[in-house]
Structure formats: C-alpha cells, structure tokens
Coordinates of C-alpha atoms in Angstrom, one line a residue:
M9 CA -80.5 -17.9 -83.0
N10 CA -77.5 -16.5 -81.2
Y11 CA -77.1 -13.7 -78.7
N12 CA -73.5 -12.7 -77.9
L13 CA -73.1 -10.3 -74.9
L14 CA -70.0 -8.7 -76.3
E15 CA -71.9 -7.3 -79.3
K16 CA -75.6 -7.2 -78.5
K17 CA -76.9 -4.0 -77.0
W18 CA -78.2 -5.1 -73.6
I19 CA -76.5 -2.9 -70.9
P20 CA -78.5 0.3 -70.1
V21 CA -76.3 3.3 -69.7
L22 CA -76.7 7.1 -69.2
K23 CA -74.1 9.0 -71.2
T24 CA -72.4 12.2 -69.9
D25 CA -74.4 14.2 -72.4
G26 CA -77.6 13.0 -70.8
T27 CA -78.7 10.5 -73.5
F28 CA -79.8 7.0 -72.7
C29 CA -79.0 3.9 -74.7
C30 CA -78.1 0.2 -74.5
I31 CA -74.7 -1.1 -75.4
G32 CA -72.7 -4.3 -75.4
I33 CA -69.7 -5.3 -73.2
K34 CA -67.0 -4.1 -75.6
E35 CA -68.7 -0.7 -76.0
A36 CA -69.0 -0.4 -72.2
F37 CA -65.2 -0.4 -72.0
T38 CA -64.3 1.6 -75.1
Q39 CA -66.9 4.3 -74.3
A40 CA -66.3 4.2 -70.5
T41 CA -65.1 7.8 -70.4
S42 CA -68.3 9.1 -72.0
I43 CA -70.7 7.0 -69.9
R44 CA -71.9 8.6 -66.7
Q45 CA -73.4 5.5 -65.1
I46 CA -75.2 2.2 -65.5
A47 CA -78.8 3.1 -65.9
A48 CA -80.6 -0.1 -64.8
N49 CA -83.9 0.7 -63.1
N50 CA -83.3 -2.0 -60.4
P51 CA -80.4 -1.4 -57.9
M52 CA -79.5 -5.1 -58.0
D53 CA -78.9 -4.9 -61.7
R54 CA -76.8 -1.8 -61.4
A55 CA -74.5 -3.4 -58.8
A56 CA -74.4 -6.7 -60.6
I57 CA -73.3 -5.1 -63.9
L58 CA -70.6 -3.0 -62.3
R59 CA -69.2 -6.1 -60.5
F60 CA -69.3 -8.1 -63.8
L61 CA -67.5 -5.4 -65.7
L62 CA -64.9 -5.2 -62.9
A63 CA -64.3 -8.9 -63.2
L64 CA -63.9 -8.6 -66.9
L65 CA -61.3 -5.8 -66.4
Y66 CA -59.3 -8.0 -64.1
W67 CA -59.6 -11.0 -66.5
C68 CA -58.4 -8.9 -69.5
K69 CA -55.7 -6.8 -67.8
G70 CA -54.8 -8.4 -64.5
N71 CA -53.9 -6.2 -61.5
P72 CA -53.8 -2.4 -62.1
P73 CA -50.5 -0.5 -62.6
E74 CA -49.4 1.9 -60.0
D75 CA -50.7 4.9 -62.0
K76 CA -54.4 4.3 -62.9
T77 CA -55.0 7.8 -64.3
N78 CA -54.1 6.8 -67.9
S79 CA -57.2 6.8 -70.1
A80 CA -55.6 4.4 -72.5
F81 CA -56.8 1.5 -70.3
F82 CA -60.1 1.6 -72.1
T83 CA -59.2 1.3 -75.8
S84 CA -60.2 -1.6 -78.0
D85 CA -56.6 -2.8 -78.2
C86 CA -56.7 -3.5 -74.4
F87 CA -59.6 -6.0 -74.7
T88 CA -58.4 -8.4 -77.4
K89 CA -58.9 -11.2 -74.9
L90 CA -62.7 -10.7 -75.2
D91 CA -62.5 -11.2 -79.0
N92 CA -60.3 -14.2 -78.7
N93 CA -62.8 -15.8 -76.3
K94 CA -66.1 -14.7 -77.9
E95 CA -67.8 -18.1 -77.4
Y96 CA -67.8 -17.7 -73.6
F97 CA -70.4 -14.9 -73.9
N98 CA -73.1 -16.6 -76.1
L99 CA -76.4 -16.9 -74.4
L100 CA -77.7 -19.6 -76.8
G101 CA -76.3 -22.3 -79.0
D102 CA -75.0 -25.8 -78.8
G103 CA -71.5 -24.9 -77.7
K104 CA -70.3 -22.9 -74.7
R105 CA -72.8 -20.6 -73.0
F106 CA -72.5 -17.7 -70.7
Y107 CA -73.1 -18.7 -67.0
Q108 CA -74.8 -21.9 -68.1
Y109 CA -74.2 -25.7 -68.2
K110 CA -76.6 -28.5 -69.0
K111 CA -76.9 -31.5 -66.6
T112 CA -80.6 -32.3 -66.1
S113 CA -83.8 -32.0 -68.1
N114 CA -85.9 -30.6 -65.3
G115 CA -87.7 -27.7 -67.1
K116 CA -89.0 -24.7 -65.2
T117 CA -90.1 -21.2 -66.0
A118 CA -87.4 -18.7 -67.0
N119 CA -89.0 -16.2 -64.7
Y120 CA -87.0 -17.7 -61.8
L121 CA -84.1 -15.5 -63.0
I122 CA -85.9 -12.3 -62.0
Q123 CA -86.8 -12.0 -58.3
E124 CA -89.5 -9.4 -58.7
I125 CA -91.6 -11.6 -61.0
P126 CA -93.9 -14.0 -59.0
T127 CA -93.3 -17.7 -59.7
G128 CA -94.7 -20.9 -58.3
N129 CA -96.6 -20.3 -55.1
N130 CA -95.5 -16.7 -54.7
F131 CA -98.3 -14.1 -54.5
W132 CA -99.2 -11.7 -57.3
H133 CA -99.1 -8.1 -56.2
F134 CA -98.5 -5.4 -58.8
R135 CA -97.2 -7.8 -61.5
H136 CA -99.2 -10.8 -62.7
S137 CA -97.4 -13.6 -64.5
I138 CA -98.1 -17.2 -65.5
D139 CA -95.2 -19.7 -65.4
K140 CA -94.0 -21.0 -68.8
K141 CA -96.5 -18.7 -70.6
D142 CA -94.9 -15.4 -69.8
G143 CA -91.2 -15.1 -70.5
L144 CA -88.1 -13.0 -70.6
C145 CA -86.2 -11.3 -73.4
L146 CA -82.6 -12.3 -73.8
A147 CA -81.3 -9.0 -72.3
C148 CA -83.3 -9.6 -69.1
C149 CA -82.1 -13.2 -69.1
A150 CA -78.5 -11.9 -69.1
M151 CA -79.4 -9.5 -66.2
G152 CA -80.9 -12.4 -64.2
L153 CA -77.8 -14.5 -64.7
L154 CA -75.6 -11.7 -63.5
R155 CA -77.7 -11.4 -60.3
L156 CA -77.0 -15.0 -59.3
P157 CA -73.5 -14.6 -57.7
M158 CA -74.7 -11.6 -55.6
F159 CA -78.3 -12.0 -54.8
A160 CA -79.3 -15.7 -54.9
T161 CA -81.2 -16.6 -51.8
S162 CA -81.8 -20.0 -50.1
G163 CA -84.9 -22.0 -50.9
G164 CA -86.5 -25.2 -52.0
Q165 CA -87.4 -28.3 -50.0
G166 CA -85.8 -31.8 -50.2
T167 CA -82.6 -33.6 -49.6
S168 CA -81.2 -33.7 -53.2
P169 CA -78.9 -30.9 -54.4
E170 CA -81.4 -30.0 -57.1
Q171 CA -84.2 -29.5 -54.6
S172 CA -82.0 -27.6 -52.1
K173 CA -81.0 -24.1 -53.3
S174 CA -78.3 -22.4 -51.4
P175 CA -77.5 -18.7 -51.5
G176 CA -74.3 -17.3 -53.1
I177 CA -70.8 -17.4 -51.8
N178 CA -71.6 -14.6 -49.3
G179 CA -74.5 -16.5 -47.8
K180 CA -77.6 -14.4 -47.1
P181 CA -77.2 -11.5 -49.5
P182 CA -75.3 -8.8 -47.5
V183 CA -75.1 -5.0 -47.8
Y184 CA -73.0 -4.2 -50.8
V185 CA -71.1 -0.9 -51.0
I186 CA -69.6 0.2 -54.3
S187 CA -67.5 3.4 -54.9
I188 CA -68.9 5.5 -57.8
G189 CA -66.9 7.9 -59.9
A190 CA -68.1 10.7 -62.3
T191 CA -67.9 8.3 -65.3
L192 CA -67.9 4.5 -65.7
A193 CA -64.1 4.7 -66.4
E194 CA -63.5 6.5 -63.0
T195 CA -65.8 4.0 -61.2
L196 CA -63.9 1.0 -62.6
K197 CA -60.6 2.6 -61.7
L198 CA -61.8 3.2 -58.1
L199 CA -62.8 -0.5 -57.8
W200 CA -59.7 -1.9 -59.6
N201 CA -57.2 -2.6 -56.8
K202 CA -54.4 -5.1 -56.4
E203 CA -55.4 -8.6 -55.7
Y204 CA -53.0 -11.5 -54.9
V205 CA -55.2 -14.4 -56.1
L206 CA -57.4 -13.8 -59.1
G207 CA -58.7 -17.3 -59.8
T208 CA -61.0 -18.5 -62.6
P209 CA -64.2 -16.8 -63.6
S210 CA -67.4 -18.7 -64.1
W211 CA -67.8 -17.8 -67.8
E212 CA -64.7 -19.9 -68.4
K213 CA -66.0 -22.8 -66.2
P214 CA -69.8 -22.5 -65.3
D215 CA -69.7 -25.6 -63.2
L216 CA -66.8 -24.2 -61.1
Q217 CA -66.6 -25.7 -57.6
L218 CA -65.3 -23.9 -54.5
P219 CA -61.9 -25.0 -53.3
Q220 CA -61.6 -28.4 -51.6
N221 CA -60.1 -28.7 -48.1
S222 CA -58.5 -25.3 -47.5
G223 CA -57.6 -22.5 -49.8
I224 CA -58.2 -18.9 -50.8
V225 CA -61.1 -18.2 -53.2
G226 CA -59.7 -16.0 -56.0
L227 CA -61.3 -12.7 -56.7
L228 CA -62.8 -13.7 -60.1
T229 CA -64.1 -17.0 -58.6
G230 CA -65.8 -15.2 -55.7
L231 CA -67.2 -12.4 -57.9
T232 CA -68.8 -14.9 -60.4
W233 CA -69.4 -18.2 -58.6
L234 CA -72.8 -19.6 -59.6
P235 CA -75.0 -21.1 -56.9
R236 CA -77.5 -22.3 -59.5
R237 CA -77.3 -24.6 -62.5
V238 CA -79.0 -22.8 -65.4
W239 CA -79.7 -23.7 -69.1
L240 CA -81.9 -21.5 -71.2
I241 CA -84.3 -23.3 -73.5
E242 CA -84.4 -21.8 -77.1
P243 CA -87.1 -19.2 -77.6
D244 CA -90.1 -19.3 -79.9
R245 CA -88.7 -18.0 -83.2
C246 CA -92.1 -17.7 -84.9
R247 CA -93.6 -14.9 -82.9
K248 CA -92.6 -12.0 -80.6
A249 CA -94.3 -11.1 -77.3
S250 CA -93.8 -8.6 -74.5
C251 CA -91.1 -9.4 -71.9
I252 CA -92.7 -9.8 -68.5
A253 CA -89.7 -7.9 -66.9
C254 CA -89.0 -4.9 -69.2
G255 CA -92.1 -4.9 -71.6
R256 CA -90.1 -4.9 -74.8
S257 CA -91.3 -7.0 -77.7
A258 CA -88.9 -9.8 -78.4
H259 CA -88.5 -13.6 -78.9
L260 CA -89.0 -14.7 -75.3
I261 CA -87.3 -17.4 -73.2
R262 CA -90.1 -19.1 -71.4
H263 CA -88.4 -22.3 -70.2
C264 CA -85.1 -23.0 -68.6
E265 CA -83.4 -25.5 -66.3
F266 CA -82.9 -23.9 -62.9
E267 CA -81.5 -26.2 -60.1
G268 CA -79.6 -25.8 -56.9
L269 CA -76.2 -27.2 -56.0
G270 CA -77.0 -28.3 -52.5
S271 CA -76.1 -26.4 -49.3
I272 CA -72.8 -24.7 -49.2
K273 CA -73.0 -24.7 -45.4
D274 CA -72.1 -28.4 -45.3
N275 CA -69.3 -27.7 -47.8
K276 CA -68.0 -24.9 -45.7
K277 CA -67.8 -27.2 -42.6
D278 CA -65.8 -29.8 -44.5
N279 CA -63.7 -27.4 -46.5
N280 CA -62.0 -24.4 -44.9
W281 CA -61.9 -22.1 -47.9
Q282 CA -61.4 -18.4 -47.4
W283 CA -63.2 -15.6 -49.2
K284 CA -63.3 -11.9 -48.5
D285 CA -65.6 -9.9 -50.7
P286 CA -64.2 -6.4 -51.5
H287 CA -67.7 -4.8 -51.6
V288 CA -69.4 -6.0 -48.5
I289 CA -69.4 -4.3 -45.1
C290 CA -68.6 -6.1 -41.8
N291 CA -69.6 -5.4 -38.3
R292 CA -67.2 -2.8 -37.0
K293 CA -66.9 -4.4 -33.5
E294 CA -66.6 -8.0 -34.7
R295 CA -64.6 -7.2 -37.8
V296 CA -65.4 -10.4 -39.6
K297 CA -69.2 -10.6 -39.3
V298 CA -70.8 -9.6 -42.7
I299 CA -73.7 -7.2 -42.2
T300 CA -76.9 -8.2 -43.8
K301 CA -80.3 -6.5 -43.8
G302 CA -82.7 -8.7 -41.8
D303 CA -86.3 -9.5 -42.3
F304 CA -89.2 -7.2 -42.2
D305 CA -89.8 -7.2 -38.5
T306 CA -90.0 -3.5 -37.6
H307 CA -88.1 -3.8 -34.3
I308 CA -85.3 -5.6 -36.1
I309 CA -85.0 -3.0 -38.8
A310 CA -85.0 -0.2 -36.3
K311 CA -81.8 -1.6 -34.8
Q312 CA -80.1 -2.5 -38.0
W313 CA -79.8 0.7 -40.0
R314 CA -77.3 2.1 -37.4
D315 CA -75.0 -0.9 -37.8
I316 CA -75.3 -0.7 -41.6
T317 CA -74.5 3.0 -41.7
D318 CA -71.6 2.7 -39.3
G319 CA -70.2 -0.1 -41.3
I320 CA -70.4 2.0 -44.5
L321 CA -68.7 5.0 -42.9
Y322 CA -66.0 2.8 -41.3
K323 CA -65.2 1.0 -44.6
K324 CA -65.3 4.1 -46.8
K325 CA -63.8 7.3 -45.4
Q326 CA -65.1 9.6 -48.2
G327 CA -66.5 9.7 -51.7
H328 CA -69.6 8.8 -53.6
L329 CA -71.0 5.4 -52.7
L330 CA -73.7 3.1 -54.1
V331 CA -75.3 1.0 -51.3
V332 CA -77.5 -1.9 -52.2
N333 CA -79.5 -3.6 -49.4
F334 CA -81.3 -6.9 -49.9
A335 CA -83.8 -8.1 -47.3
T336 CA -85.7 -11.4 -47.4
R337 CA -88.3 -13.2 -45.3
Q338 CA -89.1 -16.8 -45.3
N339 CA -86.2 -17.5 -47.6
D340 CA -87.2 -16.0 -50.9
K341 CA -91.0 -15.7 -50.4
Y342 CA -90.8 -12.0 -49.7
L343 CA -87.9 -9.9 -51.1
E344 CA -87.0 -6.2 -50.8
A345 CA -84.1 -4.6 -52.7
T346 CA -83.2 -0.9 -52.1
G347 CA -80.5 1.3 -53.4
M348 CA -79.1 4.4 -51.8
E349 CA -76.3 6.8 -52.6
Y350 CA -74.1 8.4 -49.9
R351 CA -71.8 11.3 -50.4
I352 CA -69.3 11.4 -47.6
P353 CA -67.4 14.7 -47.4
S354 CA -63.6 14.8 -47.3
N355 CA -63.7 16.5 -43.8
Y356 CA -65.8 13.8 -42.2
T357 CA -64.3 12.4 -39.0
Q358 CA -65.2 8.9 -38.1
E359 CA -67.1 8.3 -34.8
L360 CA -68.8 5.2 -33.6
W361 CA -72.6 5.8 -33.8
T362 CA -74.3 5.9 -30.4
E363 CA -76.7 3.2 -29.1
S364 CA -80.3 3.5 -29.9
I365 CA -81.9 6.5 -28.3
E366 CA -85.1 4.5 -28.0
K367 CA -83.4 2.7 -25.1
T368 CA -82.5 5.9 -23.4
V369 CA -86.0 7.3 -23.8
S370 CA -87.9 4.1 -22.8
N371 CA -85.7 3.3 -19.8
S372 CA -86.8 6.5 -18.0
K373 CA -88.5 5.7 -14.6
K374 CA -91.3 8.1 -15.4
V375 CA -92.4 6.2 -18.5
S376 CA -95.3 3.9 -18.2
K377 CA -95.6 0.5 -20.1
Q378 CA -98.1 2.0 -22.4
V379 CA -95.8 4.9 -23.4
K380 CA -92.8 2.5 -23.8
S381 CA -94.9 0.4 -26.2
A382 CA -95.8 3.5 -28.2
I383 CA -92.2 4.6 -28.4
R384 CA -91.2 1.2 -29.8
T385 CA -93.9 1.7 -32.4
I386 CA -92.6 5.0 -33.7
T387 CA -88.9 4.1 -33.4
P388 CA -88.7 2.5 -36.9
H389 CA -90.3 5.7 -38.5
I390 CA -87.9 8.0 -36.7
E391 CA -84.7 6.1 -37.5
H392 CA -85.9 5.7 -41.1
R393 CA -86.3 9.5 -41.3
V394 CA -82.8 10.0 -39.9
S395 CA -81.2 7.4 -42.2
E396 CA -82.7 9.0 -45.3
N397 CA -80.9 12.2 -44.3
V398 CA -77.5 10.7 -43.5
N399 CA -75.8 12.8 -46.2
N400 CA -76.9 16.1 -44.6
L401 CA -76.0 14.8 -41.2
L402 CA -72.5 14.0 -42.3
I403 CA -72.0 17.4 -44.0
N404 CA -73.3 19.3 -41.0
S405 CA -71.0 17.5 -38.5
T406 CA -72.0 19.9 -35.7
N407 CA -75.3 18.0 -35.4
K408 CA -74.6 14.9 -33.4
L409 CA -76.7 11.8 -34.2
E410 CA -78.0 11.7 -30.7
Q411 CA -79.3 15.2 -30.8
V412 CA -80.9 14.7 -34.2
L413 CA -82.7 11.6 -33.0
L414 CA -83.9 13.2 -29.9
V415 CA -85.4 16.1 -31.9
E416 CA -87.2 13.7 -34.1
Y417 CA -88.5 11.8 -31.0
Q418 CA -89.7 15.1 -29.5
T419 CA -91.7 16.0 -32.6
M420 CA -93.4 12.5 -32.7
M421 CA -93.9 12.4 -28.9
K422 CA -96.2 15.6 -29.1
M423 CA -98.5 13.8 -31.5
L424 CA -98.2 10.6 -29.5
A425 CA -99.2 12.4 -26.4
K426 CA -102.5 13.5 -27.9
S427 CA -103.4 10.0 -29.0
L428 CA -102.5 8.4 -25.7
S429 CA -104.3 11.0 -23.6
P430 CA -107.2 12.5 -25.6
G431 CA -109.6 14.9 -24.1
F432 CA -109.6 18.4 -22.7
T433 CA -109.6 17.9 -18.9
T434 CA -106.9 19.4 -16.8
K435 CA -105.6 16.0 -15.9
A436 CA -105.5 14.9 -19.5
V437 CA -103.6 18.1 -20.6
E438 CA -101.1 17.6 -17.8
R439 CA -100.5 14.0 -18.9
Q440 CA -100.1 15.1 -22.5
K441 CA -97.3 17.6 -21.4
Q442 CA -95.5 14.9 -19.4
I443 CA -95.5 12.5 -22.3
A444 CA -94.5 15.2 -24.9
N445 CA -91.6 16.4 -22.7
I446 CA -90.0 13.0 -22.1
T447 CA -87.1 13.8 -24.4
K448 CA -86.9 17.6 -23.8
H449 CA -84.6 17.4 -20.8
K450 CA -82.3 15.1 -22.7
I451 CA -82.0 17.5 -25.6
D452 CA -81.3 20.4 -23.2
K453 CA -78.6 18.2 -21.4
A454 CA -76.9 17.4 -24.8
E455 CA -76.9 21.1 -25.8
K456 CA -75.3 22.1 -22.4
K457 CA -72.5 19.5 -22.9
D458 CA -71.7 21.0 -26.3
V459 CA -71.6 24.5 -24.9
K460 CA -69.1 23.4 -22.2
K461 CA -66.9 21.8 -24.9
G462 CA -67.0 25.0 -26.9
K463 CA -69.2 23.5 -29.7
G464 CA -72.2 25.7 -29.0
K465 CA -70.4 29.1 -29.1

C-alpha cells in the first residue's frame, strides 16, 4: 500500500464556486486561482497546510520575482520539481517517507499525531478513544505530521531524548498571523516574500538538525523542522474502520513510532542559532519577545488579549488576517486552539492600546475590597466581548478602546451591584447606585476630552 501526497486527495478546500472537495498537492497549485480557501475544520490544520504549501512554493521556485501578479506562477510546468522528487511525499513504503525516519522500535498509538484525540492518561471528554485500537486514516496522519513544526508542545518525563519531548523551533506555540487573499493563489502571493537564506526542508532530510554553533536557520528549515521522530506502522489491509479523527471509513494507521529529540533549550544554550518566523507576532515594546497565549488562568487571559491584538495590528497594517492561538496547561494535558479572522481597514491608524481599564476602575479609593474582587471576576468576560468585536472597533475608529471597555464595565456593574447589595432598603439601593456608577464619571470624562479635541462635534 502506498499513499503519495502529490496525487492523493487529502487537502480539504472550498472552491470559488462554493463547492467543497479534497485535492492533492499538485492540484492545490494548479487550481490555486479557483480555490477560495483551505477548508479544514480545525484552525491548526488550516494554518499548517498554508505554511506547508508556502514552503513547497519556495522549494520549487525560490524567491519571488519583483512582479508577483502573473497568474502563470501556478501552472503544472512550474512544479516539475515535485514530479522529479515524488518519493519524498510517500506516507508509506520501505523507501523515503514524508516527515518520517525510523530509528527505534518503540511502538505507540498513532493518535498522538492529533492533539484533540485523548491518549495515554489524558481525560475523555466529548471524544472517546482507545490507544492502538482506534486509529487514523492516512489523510489525517498527513495532517498530524504537518502540525508538528507549528504546534508540538513539550511533554514526557525522563532524561533520555526519547522520553523528553520538546516543542517546535518556536518554543511554546506562539500566536500565528497569516495574511489571507481572495483565493489560494492570492494568499500564497501575499506570503511569498524575498528571503536571503532558504535552507533545507524536512521532507528532504527528516532527521535534520538545527545549526551547530552559530548560524541562521533558513526559512524552509524553520518552517518544516520536526521536533518528533515519527514512523507510521503499515495499516490493516484486510478491513476498513472509521477514522477516530474524521469519521471516514478507511484502512487505519493504529500504531506508530513517536519519540522526542530531547530538549532544544539545552541545544540553544550551546548553539547560538538564529531564527525569525515570518508569521509570529512579537511584543511591541520588547520587539523580540514572541507572544504566546498563556494557560487557562482567567486573570492571565484577561491581560493577554490586549498584547496579542496590539501585536497583530502592529505587524500587519491592513488586510484580511487569519490568527491562530494555541494555549496549553500542564504541558500538553489541556489544549485549546482557536482561530479568528481580522479585517483591518486601509484607513486604520496604529495606536498603542491602553492599559487594562480594570486597573483604573479597581484603583478608585471609593471601591471596597469586595467590589475589587468582583471586578476582577467580570474582567475576562468584558475583555472577551471586546476582543470578539475588534473588527467593528477598528472600522469605527471614533470609538476609542478605553470608552468601549468602560461602557461594557458599566453594563456589567449594574448587574453586579444587585448581586453584591440585594434587598430593597434605602441603604441597599443607595449602595447599588454607588457600585453601578463607579465607571460613569470616567465615561463622562473621556467624552468631554473628545469634545475638547473636536472629535465629539
């Protein structure tokens, strides 16, 4: 049994005419002008496929020409390098395999490739699976392999490299921001920019090591570097079953080798290699600190979304953006992946987002400890509501972030006041008013400032 990714139909896409289908790698390029978008149901897969196709584009054609508007870039003649190296893209077989190399015989469940499937000691929630009994179809195995460079998390216990599993080259999975065009061809052109060092992709050399001593990590190396050693065990050819990930009936991969390479932190200390990912956002103040979405502590999340949004707006001045956040807790015990799309208008003017209004509200001298505690409780909800409406906030630039947050706080404070001071006595009603109006004077003050500047006329 063989499964070549160039020809097999495994990439889910939505065409410009509204039809859905699955295609192979070659079709993804030759039909790029008629494909609206990658239609994977998980934002991790959508981002991983786009980065993989971009890496293939660099590998086949090198750096882009000065004029990228020519549609002839996506004809079959431009991708003869794929045909000449077909063996790199086999998922099975005794020869070269895609993103795989065999070194040990330590068999594990193939379900490790897909994060949302519970394995080992992870808890069952909405999906129940049994290691080495349930398995993955070959298309889902390919998706899982593509996730490794972007979304592998740290884990495992022990001193040996096989037991210690490090994350990918970006460390803890950061926030990825990918420009999106009206078609797949436009998307690839937006992402296809000049790079001085391309390097070697991992489909050519799956056991590729990061540079020793000092050196720049090439683009293809950084986009495809594998933090896991994987080898898929041949599927059961006698019968088909339902894939635990997508539900399709297929010959399933139930077993694989899945080992770590040791910690890259120690390697980074000894070897001063440099890598700058083109699709991650950095802290605007510190410039070099990669922004990641932290764990599920509500107070941490409440402070993070503003840095993430500011980083997105600072990196990308305008356009349609796909943003994939990946949060973990206790390494890879609990995972959360979210995908959002931002549309930044061309007339948007960049401003540094203000400090958390929760600080301004809770620092008031009139606020008791009980009220401060309640404000911290509702802050994640308020900032979540605002972050969901960032697109409207950007388009309507007259509404400053500070004002919008204060309005949201005032709405919640009215409900909070009734819960903190229930009853119908005169004293209770008066206290309710005091709590409910904590933010009102701040809103009035902000509106007066705008009128003085001529914004409220």
